[in-house]
mmCIF file of C-alpha atoms in Angstrom:
data_model
loop_
_atom_site.group_PDB
_atom_site.id
_atom_site.type_symbol
_atom_site.label_atom_id
_atom_site.label_comp_id
_atom_site.label_asym_id
_atom_site.label_seq_id
_atom_site.Cartn_x
_atom_site.Cartn_y
_atom_site.Cartn_z
ATOM 1 C CA UNK A 1 16.765 91.567 162.509
ATOM 2 C CA UNK A 2 13.881 91.503 160.033
ATOM 3 C CA UNK A 3 11.894 94.629 159.160
ATOM 4 C CA UNK A 4 8.731 95.028 157.079
ATOM 5 C CA UNK A 5 8.132 98.244 155.130
ATOM 6 C CA UNK A 6 4.519 98.900 154.110
ATOM 7 C CA UNK A 7 4.659 101.912 151.780
ATOM 8 C CA UNK A 8 2.908 102.545 148.450
ATOM 9 C CA UNK A 9 5.311 105.224 147.203
ATOM 10 C CA UNK A 10 8.016 103.309 145.358
ATOM 11 C CA UNK A 11 10.683 105.987 145.727
ATOM 12 C CA UNK A 12 10.196 106.269 149.498
ATOM 13 C CA UNK A 13 9.972 102.510 149.995
ATOM 14 C CA UNK A 14 13.142 101.784 148.022
ATOM 15 C CA UNK A 15 14.994 104.670 149.715
ATOM 16 C CA UNK A 16 14.146 103.348 153.198
ATOM 17 C CA UNK A 17 14.809 99.717 152.258
ATOM 18 C CA UNK A 18 18.226 100.560 150.842
ATOM 19 C CA UNK A 19 19.193 102.481 153.983
ATOM 20 C CA UNK A 20 18.103 99.632 156.246
ATOM 21 C CA UNK A 21 19.885 96.979 154.195
ATOM 22 C CA UNK A 22 23.076 99.009 154.411
ATOM 23 C CA UNK A 23 22.656 98.689 158.192
ATOM 24 C CA UNK A 24 22.566 94.884 157.762
ATOM 25 C CA UNK A 25 18.804 94.508 158.340
ATOM 26 C CA UNK A 26 16.765 91.960 156.401
ATOM 27 C CA UNK A 27 13.961 93.910 154.723
ATOM 28 C CA UNK A 28 10.637 92.836 153.202
ATOM 29 C CA UNK A 29 8.463 95.263 151.250
ATOM 30 C CA UNK A 30 4.709 95.631 150.734
ATOM 31 C CA UNK A 31 3.111 98.191 148.427
ATOM 32 C CA UNK A 32 -0.416 98.327 149.881
ATOM 33 C CA UNK A 33 -2.214 97.830 153.169
ATOM 34 C CA UNK A 34 -3.768 94.468 152.375
ATOM 35 C CA UNK A 35 -0.496 92.900 151.264
ATOM 36 C CA UNK A 36 1.255 94.437 154.259
ATOM 37 C CA UNK A 37 -1.243 93.054 156.749
ATOM 38 C CA UNK A 38 -0.979 89.561 155.278
ATOM 39 C CA UNK A 39 2.817 89.684 155.490
ATOM 40 C CA UNK A 40 2.811 91.172 158.990
ATOM 41 C CA UNK A 41 0.573 88.411 160.332
ATOM 42 C CA UNK A 42 2.306 85.532 158.562
ATOM 43 C CA UNK A 43 5.930 86.270 159.408
ATOM 44 C CA UNK A 44 7.865 87.246 162.537
ATOM 45 C CA UNK A 45 9.222 90.784 162.188
ATOM 46 C CA UNK A 46 11.164 92.784 164.755
ATOM 47 C CA UNK A 47 9.767 96.092 163.407
ATOM 48 C CA UNK A 48 7.113 97.325 160.969
ATOM 49 C CA UNK A 49 7.477 100.658 159.162
ATOM 50 C CA UNK A 50 3.950 101.647 158.142
ATOM 51 C CA UNK A 51 2.768 104.426 155.858
ATOM 52 C CA UNK A 52 -0.424 105.983 157.189
ATOM 53 C CA UNK A 53 -2.193 106.509 153.841
ATOM 54 C CA UNK A 54 -2.210 103.296 151.800
ATOM 55 C CA UNK A 55 -4.276 101.827 148.960
ATOM 56 C CA UNK A 56 -6.397 98.696 149.505
ATOM 57 C CA UNK A 57 -6.314 99.109 153.284
ATOM 58 C CA UNK A 58 -5.544 102.304 155.199
ATOM 59 C CA UNK A 59 -2.482 102.251 157.435
ATOM 60 C CA UNK A 60 -4.502 103.000 160.556
ATOM 61 C CA UNK A 61 -6.747 100.015 159.790
ATOM 62 C CA UNK A 62 -3.670 97.836 159.323
ATOM 63 C CA UNK A 63 -2.423 98.967 162.731
ATOM 64 C CA UNK A 64 -5.826 98.395 164.353
ATOM 65 C CA UNK A 65 -5.997 94.877 162.883
ATOM 66 C CA UNK A 66 -2.519 94.033 164.193
ATOM 67 C CA UNK A 67 -3.245 95.257 167.704
ATOM 68 C CA UNK A 68 -6.640 93.536 167.731
ATOM 69 C CA UNK A 69 -4.853 90.219 167.234
ATOM 70 C CA UNK A 70 -2.439 91.099 170.075
ATOM 71 C CA UNK A 71 0.462 91.487 167.669
ATOM 72 C CA UNK A 72 2.960 93.534 169.689
ATOM 73 C CA UNK A 73 5.557 94.099 166.963
ATOM 74 C CA UNK A 74 6.809 97.704 167.231
ATOM 75 C CA UNK A 75 5.278 99.944 164.551
ATOM 76 C CA UNK A 76 6.814 103.156 163.231
ATOM 77 C CA UNK A 77 4.285 105.245 161.300
ATOM 78 C CA UNK A 78 5.414 107.376 158.354
ATOM 79 C CA UNK A 79 3.043 110.182 157.394
ATOM 80 C CA UNK A 80 2.806 113.599 155.780
ATOM 81 C CA UNK A 81 -0.023 114.356 158.236
ATOM 82 C CA UNK A 82 1.940 116.473 160.666
ATOM 83 C CA UNK A 83 -0.500 118.094 163.099
ATOM 84 C CA UNK A 84 -0.321 117.314 166.796
ATOM 85 C CA UNK A 85 -3.768 115.728 166.548
ATOM 86 C CA UNK A 86 -2.604 113.421 163.747
ATOM 87 C CA UNK A 87 0.487 112.331 165.679
ATOM 88 C CA UNK A 88 -1.475 111.734 168.870
ATOM 89 C CA UNK A 89 -4.106 109.742 166.958
ATOM 90 C CA UNK A 90 -1.410 107.533 165.471
ATOM 91 C CA UNK A 91 0.228 106.912 168.842
ATOM 92 C CA UNK A 92 -3.070 106.287 170.586
ATOM 93 C CA UNK A 93 -3.978 103.755 167.910
ATOM 94 C CA UNK A 94 -1.050 101.611 169.005
ATOM 95 C CA UNK A 95 1.993 102.798 167.093
ATOM 96 C CA UNK A 96 5.309 103.084 168.904
ATOM 97 C CA UNK A 97 6.613 106.108 167.010
ATOM 98 C CA UNK A 98 5.484 108.611 164.397
ATOM 99 C CA UNK A 99 7.822 110.163 161.812
ATOM 100 C CA UNK A 100 6.701 113.025 159.597
ATOM 101 C CA UNK A 101 7.441 113.121 155.874
ATOM 102 C CA UNK A 102 9.735 114.319 154.463
ATOM 103 C CA UNK A 103 12.356 112.927 156.816
ATOM 104 C CA UNK A 104 16.106 112.419 156.912
ATOM 105 C CA UNK A 105 17.303 108.840 156.611
ATOM 106 C CA UNK A 106 19.622 109.376 159.587
ATOM 107 C CA UNK A 107 16.656 110.238 161.825
ATOM 108 C CA UNK A 108 14.676 107.234 160.591
ATOM 109 C CA UNK A 109 17.590 104.922 161.335
ATOM 110 C CA UNK A 110 18.040 106.438 164.799
ATOM 111 C CA UNK A 111 14.368 105.822 165.590
ATOM 112 C CA UNK A 112 14.583 102.260 164.257
ATOM 113 C CA UNK A 113 17.554 101.490 166.498
ATOM 114 C CA UNK A 114 15.800 103.091 169.481
ATOM 115 C CA UNK A 115 12.658 100.983 169.021
ATOM 116 C CA UNK A 116 14.687 97.812 168.602
ATOM 117 C CA UNK A 117 16.683 98.582 171.759
ATOM 118 C CA UNK A 118 13.461 99.055 173.715
ATOM 119 C CA UNK A 119 12.168 95.722 172.465
ATOM 120 C CA UNK A 120 15.443 94.011 173.304
ATOM 121 C CA UNK A 121 15.390 95.327 176.862
ATOM 122 C CA UNK A 122 11.762 94.292 177.416
ATOM 123 C CA UNK A 123 12.423 90.779 176.122
ATOM 124 C CA UNK A 124 15.147 90.308 178.715
ATOM 125 C CA UNK A 125 12.424 90.778 181.358
ATOM 126 C CA UNK A 126 14.465 93.190 183.419
ATOM 127 C CA UNK A 127 12.652 93.843 186.702
ATOM 128 C CA UNK A 128 15.067 96.199 188.465
ATOM 129 C CA UNK A 129 18.054 98.480 187.976
ATOM 130 C CA UNK A 130 20.824 99.441 190.378
ATOM 131 C CA UNK A 131 23.451 102.142 190.121
ATOM 132 C CA UNK A 132 25.644 103.392 192.989
ATOM 133 C CA UNK A 133 23.268 103.572 196.001
ATOM 134 C CA UNK A 134 20.246 103.957 193.735
ATOM 135 C CA UNK A 135 17.753 101.145 193.099
ATOM 136 C CA UNK A 136 14.687 101.151 190.843
ATOM 137 C CA UNK A 137 12.161 98.304 190.943
ATOM 138 C CA UNK A 138 9.836 97.958 187.942
ATOM 139 C CA UNK A 139 7.392 95.550 189.580
ATOM 140 C CA UNK A 140 6.656 97.649 192.658
ATOM 141 C CA UNK A 141 7.264 100.928 190.797
ATOM 142 C CA UNK A 142 9.493 102.156 193.639
ATOM 143 C CA UNK A 143 12.857 103.874 193.907
ATOM 144 C CA UNK A 144 15.326 103.863 196.805
ATOM 145 C CA UNK A 145 18.430 105.953 197.421
ATOM 146 C CA UNK A 146 20.729 104.676 200.143
ATOM 147 C CA UNK A 147 17.921 102.432 201.355
ATOM 148 C CA UNK A 148 15.464 105.329 201.718
ATOM 149 C CA UNK A 149 12.270 105.275 199.636
ATOM 150 C CA UNK A 150 11.986 108.143 197.122
ATOM 151 C CA UNK A 151 8.485 109.067 195.941
ATOM 152 C CA UNK A 152 8.423 109.897 192.238
ATOM 153 C CA UNK A 153 5.762 110.981 189.801
ATOM 154 C CA UNK A 154 5.148 108.736 186.764
ATOM 155 C CA UNK A 155 7.239 110.781 184.303
ATOM 156 C CA UNK A 156 10.049 111.182 186.840
ATOM 157 C CA UNK A 157 10.100 107.406 187.314
ATOM 158 C CA UNK A 158 10.263 106.809 183.542
ATOM 159 C CA UNK A 159 13.024 109.406 183.119
ATOM 160 C CA UNK A 160 15.071 107.773 185.850
ATOM 161 C CA UNK A 161 14.456 104.328 184.370
ATOM 162 C CA UNK A 162 15.777 105.480 180.989
ATOM 163 C CA UNK A 163 18.828 107.113 182.582
ATOM 164 C CA UNK A 164 19.560 103.949 184.580
ATOM 165 C CA UNK A 165 19.166 101.801 181.473
ATOM 166 C CA UNK A 166 21.847 104.010 179.890
ATOM 167 C CA UNK A 167 23.957 104.685 182.993
ATOM 168 C CA UNK A 168 27.189 106.600 182.286
ATOM 169 C CA UNK A 169 26.041 107.289 178.727
ATOM 170 C CA UNK A 170 25.140 110.815 177.644
ATOM 171 C CA UNK A 171 21.536 110.787 176.421
ATOM 172 C CA UNK A 172 20.069 113.637 174.425
ATOM 173 C CA UNK A 173 16.951 115.583 175.331
ATOM 174 C CA UNK A 174 15.405 114.275 172.095
ATOM 175 C CA UNK A 175 15.896 110.637 173.113
ATOM 176 C CA UNK A 176 14.572 111.285 176.616
ATOM 177 C CA UNK A 177 11.521 113.047 175.236
ATOM 178 C CA UNK A 178 10.754 110.285 172.745
ATOM 179 C CA UNK A 179 11.382 107.501 175.272
ATOM 180 C CA UNK A 180 9.181 108.984 178.009
ATOM 181 C CA UNK A 181 6.540 110.998 176.164
ATOM 182 C CA UNK A 182 6.580 108.763 173.041
ATOM 183 C CA UNK A 183 6.048 111.434 170.433
ATOM 184 C CA UNK A 184 8.105 113.752 168.255
ATOM 185 C CA UNK A 185 10.506 116.009 170.132
ATOM 186 C CA UNK A 186 9.630 119.709 170.291
ATOM 187 C CA UNK A 187 12.905 121.644 170.741
ATOM 188 C CA UNK A 188 11.009 124.628 172.185
ATOM 189 C CA UNK A 189 9.606 122.761 175.174
ATOM 190 C CA UNK A 190 11.272 122.882 178.589
ATOM 191 C CA UNK A 191 9.254 119.971 179.991
ATOM 192 C CA UNK A 192 12.324 117.739 180.205
ATOM 193 C CA UNK A 193 14.377 120.356 182.038
ATOM 194 C CA UNK A 194 11.601 120.844 184.588
ATOM 195 C CA UNK A 195 11.181 117.115 185.229
ATOM 196 C CA UNK A 196 14.936 116.529 185.409
ATOM 197 C CA UNK A 197 15.290 119.375 187.923
ATOM 198 C CA UNK A 198 12.528 117.910 190.108
ATOM 199 C CA UNK A 199 13.995 114.416 189.830
ATOM 200 C CA UNK A 200 17.472 115.649 190.716
ATOM 201 C CA UNK A 201 16.184 117.426 193.836
ATOM 202 C CA UNK A 202 14.335 114.339 195.062
ATOM 203 C CA UNK A 203 17.346 112.085 194.569
ATOM 204 C CA UNK A 204 19.694 114.485 196.363
ATOM 205 C CA UNK A 205 17.564 114.713 199.511
ATOM 206 C CA UNK A 206 19.027 111.597 201.131
ATOM 207 C CA UNK A 207 22.722 111.840 200.236
ATOM 208 C CA UNK A 208 23.299 115.314 198.866
ATOM 209 C CA UNK A 209 25.390 113.869 196.026
ATOM 210 C CA UNK A 210 24.076 114.497 192.543
ATOM 211 C CA UNK A 211 23.953 111.540 190.154
ATOM 212 C CA UNK A 212 22.239 113.308 187.246
ATOM 213 C CA UNK A 213 24.558 115.669 185.418
ATOM 214 C CA UNK A 214 23.820 118.131 182.630
ATOM 215 C CA UNK A 215 26.176 117.969 179.663
ATOM 216 C CA UNK A 216 25.840 121.341 177.987
ATOM 217 C CA UNK A 217 24.739 121.044 174.387
ATOM 218 C CA UNK A 218 24.510 117.243 174.564
ATOM 219 C CA UNK A 219 21.966 116.144 177.180
ATOM 220 C CA UNK A 220 22.145 114.361 180.522
ATOM 221 C CA UNK A 221 24.118 111.532 182.072
ATOM 222 C CA UNK A 222 23.661 109.370 185.176
ATOM 223 C CA UNK A 223 27.051 108.900 186.788
ATOM 224 C CA UNK A 224 28.957 109.393 189.999
ATOM 225 C CA UNK A 225 31.040 112.569 190.226
#
C-alpha cells in the first residue's frame, strides 16, 4: 500500500509519515501543492493525504485538478478550517474524508484504514450481499427479506449495506456516520439512531426476527439471535 502525503508543515508531515510507516505503509512526501500534484499524477497511490492550505498550489486546486483528470484515488483532507461549511466544501470538491487539525494519530490511522477498506471492497466489484434470509442487490438498489421486497430510503439502504459488509462485527456509530454521511461524526446527533430504528422496523415486518442489534456503548451488529 502506497500513500502520498502533501503537507507543507514539516513537523506534521514527518509525524504522519512516521505513523504510517510503522503500520507498514510505503509513504512518499511532498511539501507543496505543485510538487504534490506532479507526484499524484505520475505514480499509482492507494491514498492521498492532502493539506488544504499549501504553498505553490492550494490543496483545493490540487484536488480539483485530480478529479478533473478522473483520478479516483481516495483523498483525505487535513485542515485547521473546522466549520461545517469548510468541511462540506472539501467533501463536495471530491475528497473522501476531512480531518480537522490538530488530530490524534490513532484517529488518522483509523480513517486511513477505513478509506482503504472501502476502496478494496469497490475494486472487488461486489454487486450483492446476502445474510440469513436477507439479500441486498447493489445494481437494482433493492432489498429482500425472506423473498419479500423491502422498500428502503437511500440512507437506510446505505446503512444496511455497511452492516452487511461487516456482518457479525460490531460497528461503532462513528464508523456508520462516516461511511454513510461521509463527514466528521457529531456525537450529539441522533440521526443514526433514528435511521437504524426505521430500518429495523422495516426488516422485521416480514419475519418478526430482528437482525440488527444494539450493543450498548459500542454500536450495532448485524447477526442472528
